[in-house]
Amino acid sequence: MWSVRSILFGTIVSWFALAGAWLCIAAGHPDVAEASPPPAWWVWNRTTPLTAEEATALQRHGVKELQWNLGTLERKGTQWTGAEKLYLPARTKDVTLIPVVRLHHAPSTIAEPAADEALAGLLSRLCGRLDCKTLQLDYDCPDRLLPRYAEALGRIRQRIAPVRLSVTALAGWPRVAGFEELCASADELVPMFYDLEEHAVAERRAPLLSESTVREQMPLWARCTTRWRAGLPNFTRVTVLDAQDKALGQVDTWLWETLVYDPTWEVRSSTTQGMTELRAITANKVGRYPVAQGGGLLVRWPDLKVLQAASQAALAAGARGVVLFKLPQADSPSGWSLSTVLGALKGKAVKELLPSSQDFRLLLQGSRLTLVHEGSMDLPPRFEPVSSAVEADSARSGWSLELDLPPAALAEFSAGEFAGRDMQQEKKTGHVVVQLPHLRSGSSLSSGYFQHPPPPAVLRWRIPQLSPLWQTAAPSL
């Protein structure tokens, strides 16, 4: 155990460092962020290699490292199963792939010292087969077993040398007996500062990444004597709740347009630190999960301002950089785009964390309309509770693409890739109103068939929640 003096000294130093990080953000001086290396990204539950488009995007945004999850090993007696499935995809030019091996989450996984040598030998052979310079192990070790885990890691590190051993960690381990031994047993630690709180009951819910984590957990890692990087979130978690607020499970398949615009959902409270709650007015279903009337959904994603503060605080506490979980995919609505995360980590002012109306173009493509997002910051999900006291469009959930056309004049129009038309707003404004739930940087949405007799000489449009000013649609290139 460490001395009271060392605890006090470490805490004081960490608090001064953290305060400096917050001041840098508030003042708009991203000095710490500019000195940090580019972030790395975890790739999880994926067996297919990167596409050419993904590889190009990584190069464009300066990504140099991907930590790629190969699969899970499970202990059977003193032997391990699952090794035959551990393969890396084809390498990508200028991007280092770090293989990540997960150990089964059961406490018994590392409870048997006799299995350490078998695991060390297996991982040594794996490193030779993959020809890697670093191997990462991922295991949710119970606090009480941390000294035992450090002992096993020490044997593995010695066996796989000169390959470096990187180890994921839980954010609270600096408070746990065995932390010094853990630091000594690895070449790098990657503590994960997200989803730390239980959310089974309402009073214990917390954002994926909270301000309290930045304030209370990150300074503890100033005590770490081993090189470390901070693991930060880049995903969305949707949790099903019953009528008594108990969590029933995580939804795997969902869409922003369903969460934002389905009339059976009621927004219970304004979004705070990237967390909002929806209540089911009537029985509903999301993915494979039924939601009873009175039940709900807890929707959580990383708030960009908190993500920015977390990166600054981690670097101030001695981190050598950050790792994001996980790399966004075009076919998944979860997670910010690369450019949006990088913009936040580079210390953009808070007002710059939203796109501007000038970041969008509306193209006339024959009989279709296409909205193109050319800016670097994503159009985020937007939830607003229903209020009879506020009738403004800015108080409604989601975003609107408003066309300067009377709805009655349309011969035909289908929403296509948009979420749908807002008939209620069309009656109020006298204009065609199309719903936008979320749009990543570099993405676009196209309508279905669009016909307006006679064709307008100039088609004007706007996103009123971003700006009241009208813009002119451009012909397709």
XYZ file of N, CA and C in Angstrom, residues 78-221:
432
model
N -6.219 -26.356 -17.351
C -4.971 -25.580 -17.500
C -4.699 -25.228 -18.957
N -5.666 -25.475 -19.834
C -5.498 -25.180 -21.254
C -6.473 -24.091 -21.667
N -6.302 -23.607 -22.906
C -7.091 -22.468 -23.400
C -7.704 -22.810 -24.753
N -8.955 -22.407 -24.939
C -9.646 -22.660 -26.203
C -9.936 -21.346 -26.911
N -10.055 -21.430 -28.233
C -10.377 -20.262 -29.046
C -9.211 -19.731 -29.843
N -8.005 -20.291 -29.649
C -6.819 -19.743 -30.310
C -6.882 -19.899 -31.827
N -7.578 -20.927 -32.300
C -7.620 -21.179 -33.744
C -8.375 -20.093 -34.500
N -9.132 -19.269 -33.785
C -9.912 -18.209 -34.424
C -9.208 -16.857 -34.409
N -8.012 -16.803 -33.842
C -7.329 -15.516 -33.661
C -6.491 -15.173 -34.891
N -7.068 -14.384 -35.799
C -6.364 -13.973 -37.003
C -6.563 -12.483 -37.242
N -5.494 -11.825 -37.680
C -5.585 -10.424 -38.079
C -5.986 -10.320 -39.538
N -6.734 -9.283 -39.917
C -7.050 -9.073 -41.341
C -5.815 -8.575 -42.086
N -5.962 -8.391 -43.368
C -4.855 -7.883 -44.183
C -4.399 -6.525 -43.676
N -3.109 -6.295 -43.694
C -2.559 -5.038 -43.207
C -2.896 -3.880 -44.141
N -2.972 -2.702 -43.555
C -3.278 -1.478 -44.294
C -2.047 -0.583 -44.313
N -1.772 -0.008 -45.447
C -0.591 0.838 -45.603
C -0.599 1.990 -44.610
N 0.527 2.197 -43.947
C 0.756 3.314 -43.021
C -0.073 3.228 -41.738
N -0.762 2.106 -41.499
C -1.538 1.927 -40.276
C -1.062 0.677 -39.559
N -0.640 0.824 -38.307
C -0.197 -0.312 -37.505
C -1.405 -1.006 -36.882
N -1.481 -2.320 -37.050
C -2.551 -3.105 -36.442
C -2.014 -3.791 -35.194
N -2.577 -3.451 -34.042
C -2.209 -4.080 -32.778
C -3.231 -5.181 -32.474
N -2.816 -6.447 -32.429
C -3.780 -7.500 -32.110
C -4.218 -7.426 -30.654
N -5.533 -7.573 -30.431
C -6.097 -7.551 -29.086
C -6.739 -8.915 -28.816
N -6.336 -9.555 -27.740
C -6.908 -10.836 -27.340
C -7.677 -10.615 -26.043
N -8.946 -10.963 -26.071
C -9.765 -10.835 -24.868
C -9.790 -12.154 -24.114
N -9.656 -12.086 -22.798
C -9.804 -13.256 -21.949
C -11.231 -13.281 -21.420
N -11.810 -14.459 -21.363
C -13.192 -14.599 -20.914
C -13.394 -13.901 -19.578
N -14.537 -13.222 -19.430
C -14.733 -12.301 -18.312
C -14.904 -12.989 -16.961
N -15.065 -14.297 -16.909
C -15.318 -14.971 -15.632
C -14.136 -14.798 -14.673
N -14.388 -14.585 -13.374
C -13.297 -14.455 -12.399
C -12.372 -15.673 -12.382
N -12.918 -16.852 -12.688
C -12.105 -18.069 -12.656
C -11.065 -18.120 -13.768
N -11.162 -17.189 -14.747
C -10.253 -17.222 -15.898
C -8.797 -17.184 -15.473
N -8.453 -16.335 -14.494
C -7.036 -16.237 -14.095
C -6.834 -16.722 -12.655
N -7.765 -17.528 -12.172
C -7.682 -18.008 -10.789
C -6.727 -19.181 -10.622
N -6.277 -19.782 -11.730
C -5.435 -20.978 -11.657
C -4.015 -20.672 -12.147
N -3.042 -20.481 -11.243
C -1.669 -20.179 -11.664
C -1.072 -21.220 -12.597
N -1.530 -22.463 -12.476
C -0.974 -23.523 -13.323
C -1.262 -23.288 -14.797
N -2.277 -22.458 -15.091
C -2.628 -22.180 -16.483
C -1.821 -21.026 -17.062
N -1.064 -20.319 -16.225
C -0.319 -19.151 -16.710
C 0.679 -19.530 -17.795
N 1.420 -20.608 -17.576
C 2.463 -20.986 -18.515
C 1.866 -21.376 -19.864
N 0.726 -22.076 -19.821
C 0.071 -22.450 -21.080
C -0.396 -21.209 -21.842
N -0.942 -20.239 -21.108
C -1.387 -19.004 -21.752
C -0.211 -18.228 -22.312
N 0.874 -18.134 -21.556
C 2.060 -17.413 -22.021
C 2.630 -18.055 -23.278
N 2.676 -19.395 -23.293
C 3.186 -20.088 -24.469
C 2.304 -19.881 -25.685
N 0.992 -19.951 -25.481
C 0.050 -19.747 -26.576
C 0.206 -18.347 -27.164
N 0.295 -17.344 -26.299
C 0.413 -15.964 -26.781
C 1.756 -15.715 -27.452
N 2.792 -16.379 -26.966
C 4.103 -16.251 -27.607
C 4.057 -16.793 -29.030
N 3.427 -17.938 -29.217
C 3.299 -18.508 -30.564
C 2.425 -17.627 -31.450
N 1.395 -17.047 -30.855
C 0.525 -16.152 -31.615
C 1.287 -14.932 -32.111
N 2.119 -14.358 -31.252
C 2.912 -13.192 -31.651
C 3.844 -13.539 -32.809
N 4.410 -14.745 -32.765
C 5.275 -15.165 -33.855
C 4.501 -15.331 -35.154
N 3.297 -15.897 -35.063
C 2.484 -16.106 -36.264
C 2.026 -14.784 -36.858
N 1.695 -13.812 -36.004
C 1.190 -12.529 -36.486
C 2.306 -11.545 -36.819
N 3.523 -11.860 -36.391
C 4.668 -10.968 -36.617
C 4.364 -9.557 -36.122
N 3.921 -9.471 -34.865
C 3.550 -8.174 -34.301
C 4.613 -7.685 -33.320
N 4.637 -6.387 -33.092
C 5.576 -5.793 -32.146
C 4.926 -5.496 -30.801
N 3.592 -5.464 -30.789
C 2.839 -5.225 -29.550
C 1.629 -6.146 -29.539
N 1.320 -6.695 -28.380
C 0.119 -7.500 -28.178
C -0.653 -6.881 -27.027
N -1.988 -6.773 -27.193
C -2.809 -6.225 -26.117
C -3.724 -7.313 -25.546
N -3.799 -7.367 -24.215
C -4.719 -8.261 -23.521
C -5.850 -7.445 -22.914
N -7.066 -7.974 -23.008
C -8.246 -7.302 -22.476
C -8.953 -8.262 -21.530
N -9.071 -7.860 -20.254
C -9.729 -8.712 -19.263
C -10.313 -7.841 -18.160
N -11.577 -8.063 -17.843
C -12.241 -7.311 -16.772
C -11.960 -7.999 -15.439
N -10.788 -7.781 -14.939
C -10.361 -8.466 -13.718
C -11.099 -7.918 -12.493
N -11.667 -8.790 -11.651
C -12.239 -8.313 -10.388
C -11.154 -7.670 -9.521
N -11.520 -6.623 -8.801
C -10.539 -5.887 -7.994
C -9.759 -6.808 -7.056
N -10.438 -7.752 -6.439
C -9.796 -8.620 -5.443
C -8.726 -9.521 -6.052
N -8.787 -9.736 -7.380
C -7.834 -10.623 -8.047
C -6.737 -9.858 -8.783
N -6.648 -8.554 -8.588
C -5.666 -7.770 -9.330
C -4.228 -8.231 -9.078
N -3.804 -8.537 -7.822
C -2.439 -9.047 -7.630
C -2.198 -10.351 -8.394
N -3.175 -11.232 -8.418
C -3.058 -12.507 -9.144
C -2.941 -12.252 -10.646
N -3.710 -11.293 -11.158
C -3.651 -10.944 -12.571
C -2.286 -10.352 -12.923
N -1.771 -9.486 -12.049
C -0.442 -8.897 -12.288
C 0.624 -9.981 -12.357
N 0.504 -10.997 -11.518
C 1.460 -12.109 -11.533
C 1.418 -12.846 -12.867
N 0.195 -13.108 -13.356
C 0.059 -13.796 -14.644
C 0.605 -12.946 -15.785
N 0.332 -11.649 -15.744
C 0.831 -10.753 -16.799
C 2.348 -10.705 -16.820
N 2.960 -10.724 -15.630
C 4.424 -10.711 -15.572
C 5.023 -11.899 -16.303
N 4.426 -13.077 -16.142
C 4.921 -14.270 -16.835
C 4.705 -14.164 -18.339
N 3.548 -13.646 -18.735
C 3.261 -13.488 -20.157
C 4.223 -12.496 -20.796
N 4.439 -11.386 -20.130
C 5.335 -10.351 -20.672
C 6.734 -10.900 -20.881
N 7.215 -11.667 -19.917
C 8.562 -12.246 -20.028
C 8.633 -13.239 -21.186
N 7.557 -13.993 -21.376
C 7.556 -15.043 -22.400
C 7.467 -14.470 -23.812
N 6.688 -13.395 -24.021
C 6.498 -12.886 -25.382
C 7.560 -11.880 -25.794
N 8.424 -11.426 -24.862
C 9.466 -10.453 -25.191
C 10.287 -10.961 -26.382
N 10.699 -10.051 -27.286
C 10.676 -8.580 -27.192
C 9.358 -7.920 -27.612
N 8.330 -8.696 -27.883
C 7.022 -8.097 -28.170
C 6.534 -7.377 -26.917
N 6.035 -6.168 -27.080
C 5.542 -5.373 -25.959
C 4.159 -5.849 -25.545
N 3.888 -5.774 -24.240
C 2.587 -6.179 -23.710
C 1.791 -4.948 -23.297
N 0.653 -4.729 -23.972
C -0.292 -3.668 -23.616
C -1.484 -4.328 -22.932
N -2.016 -3.676 -21.892
C -3.090 -4.274 -21.101
C -4.182 -3.235 -20.870
N -5.423 -3.587 -21.179
C -6.523 -2.694 -20.826
C -6.722 -2.729 -19.313
N -7.320 -1.685 -18.775
C -7.471 -1.581 -17.321
C -8.789 -0.902 -16.993
N -9.230 -1.076 -15.766
C -10.421 -0.390 -15.285
C -10.000 0.920 -14.621
N -10.828 1.933 -14.773
C -10.459 3.283 -14.364
C -10.138 3.388 -12.879
N -10.789 2.602 -12.030
C -10.607 2.723 -10.592
C -9.470 1.926 -10.002
N -8.670 1.258 -10.812
C -7.612 0.395 -10.278
C -6.513 1.110 -9.494
N -6.236 2.400 -9.730
C -5.226 3.035 -8.868
C -5.592 3.001 -7.389
N -6.853 2.783 -7.049
C -7.272 2.692 -5.650
C -7.190 1.257 -5.105
N -6.857 0.297 -5.973
C -6.957 -1.119 -5.612
C -5.579 -1.685 -5.258
N -5.547 -2.539 -4.241
C -4.304 -3.224 -3.878
C -3.818 -4.049 -5.067
N -2.543 -3.936 -5.369
C -1.969 -4.639 -6.508
C -1.737 -3.747 -7.712
N -2.090 -2.456 -7.596
C -1.931 -1.563 -8.746
C -0.463 -1.383 -9.125
N 0.418 -1.241 -8.119
C 1.844 -1.087 -8.418
C 2.391 -2.315 -9.134
N 1.949 -3.498 -8.699
C 2.385 -4.724 -9.350
C 1.875 -4.794 -10.783
N 0.657 -4.320 -11.002
C 0.108 -4.296 -12.353
C 0.941 -3.394 -13.255
N 1.283 -2.204 -12.763
C 2.096 -1.275 -13.559
C 3.428 -1.915 -13.951
N 4.002 -2.669 -13.044
C 5.302 -3.276 -13.299
C 5.218 -4.480 -14.238
N 4.013 -4.999 -14.463
C 3.876 -6.237 -15.230
C 3.594 -5.999 -16.712
N 3.458 -4.733 -17.148
C 3.105 -4.444 -18.540
C 3.955 -3.315 -19.085
N 4.017 -3.238 -20.410
C 4.722 -2.136 -21.065
C 3.810 -0.932 -21.275
N 2.504 -1.177 -21.249
C 1.541 -0.094 -21.426
C 0.228 -0.497 -20.774
N -0.463 0.481 -20.184
C -1.808 0.279 -19.665
C -2.774 1.204 -20.406
N -3.969 0.693 -20.657
C -4.991 1.496 -21.327
C -6.258 1.436 -20.480
N -6.385 2.322 -19.476
C -7.607 2.349 -18.658
C -8.791 2.863 -19.462
N -9.950 2.274 -19.230
C -11.164 2.624 -19.961
C -12.049 3.496 -19.076
N -12.235 4.741 -19.478
C -12.952 5.729 -18.671
C -14.393 5.912 -19.161
N -15.091 4.822 -19.370
C -16.462 4.967 -19.846
C -17.348 3.851 -19.303
N -18.648 4.181 -19.225
C -19.653 3.229 -18.775
C -19.271 2.623 -17.428
N -18.920 3.490 -16.467
C -18.410 3.027 -15.181
C -19.501 2.769 -14.161
N -20.675 3.358 -14.355
C -21.723 3.267 -13.346
C -22.764 2.216 -13.710
N -23.342 1.595 -12.689
C -24.491 0.729 -12.911
C -25.679 1.604 -13.327
N -26.562 1.047 -14.146
C -27.724 1.821 -14.579
C -29.013 1.026 -14.396
N -29.043 0.114 -13.420
C -30.221 -0.718 -13.212
C -31.367 0.065 -12.581
N -31.059 1.123 -11.831
C -32.101 1.955 -11.249
C -31.808 3.405 -11.579
N -32.868 4.208 -11.584
C -32.755 5.575 -12.110
C -31.706 6.404 -11.390
N -31.646 6.320 -10.057
C -30.754 7.207 -9.321
C -29.281 6.873 -9.501
N -28.978 5.711 -10.104
C -27.579 5.337 -10.302
C -27.156 5.425 -11.762
N -28.007 5.962 -12.603
C -27.629 6.084 -14.003
C -26.562 7.152 -14.180
N -25.743 6.948 -15.183
C -24.698 7.931 -15.462
C -24.413 7.923 -16.952
N -23.912 9.024 -17.497
C -23.524 9.058 -18.911
C -22.418 8.047 -19.195
N -22.216 7.748 -20.471
C -21.093 6.880 -20.843
C -19.779 7.463 -20.346
N -19.623 8.743 -20.532
C -18.455 9.473 -20.050
C -18.977 10.701 -19.313
N -18.720 10.764 -18.021
C -19.314 11.822 -17.214
C -18.272 12.832 -16.747
N -18.741 14.011 -16.398
C -17.857 15.035 -15.856
C -17.229 14.577 -14.541
N -17.953 13.777 -13.762
C -17.388 13.288 -12.498
C -16.224 12.335 -12.753
N -16.294 11.556 -13.832
C -15.169 10.686 -14.190
C -13.935 11.514 -14.507
N -14.131 12.565 -15.293
C -13.012 13.451 -15.649
C -12.433 14.097 -14.396
N -13.306 14.486 -13.497
C -12.887 15.218 -12.298
C -12.260 14.301 -11.243
N -12.800 13.088 -11.077
C -12.405 12.249 -9.954
C -11.519 11.055 -10.322
N -11.729 10.470 -11.503
C -11.005 9.247 -11.840
C -9.681 9.509 -12.552
N -9.683 10.422 -13.511
C -8.475 10.604 -14.316
C -7.269 11.081 -13.519
N -7.438 11.994 -12.551
C -6.256 12.421 -11.793
C -5.563 11.275 -11.051
N -6.292 10.217 -10.721
C -5.678 9.088 -10.020
C -4.557 8.452 -10.833
N -4.680 8.540 -12.156
C -3.705 7.864 -13.010
C -2.387 8.617 -13.134
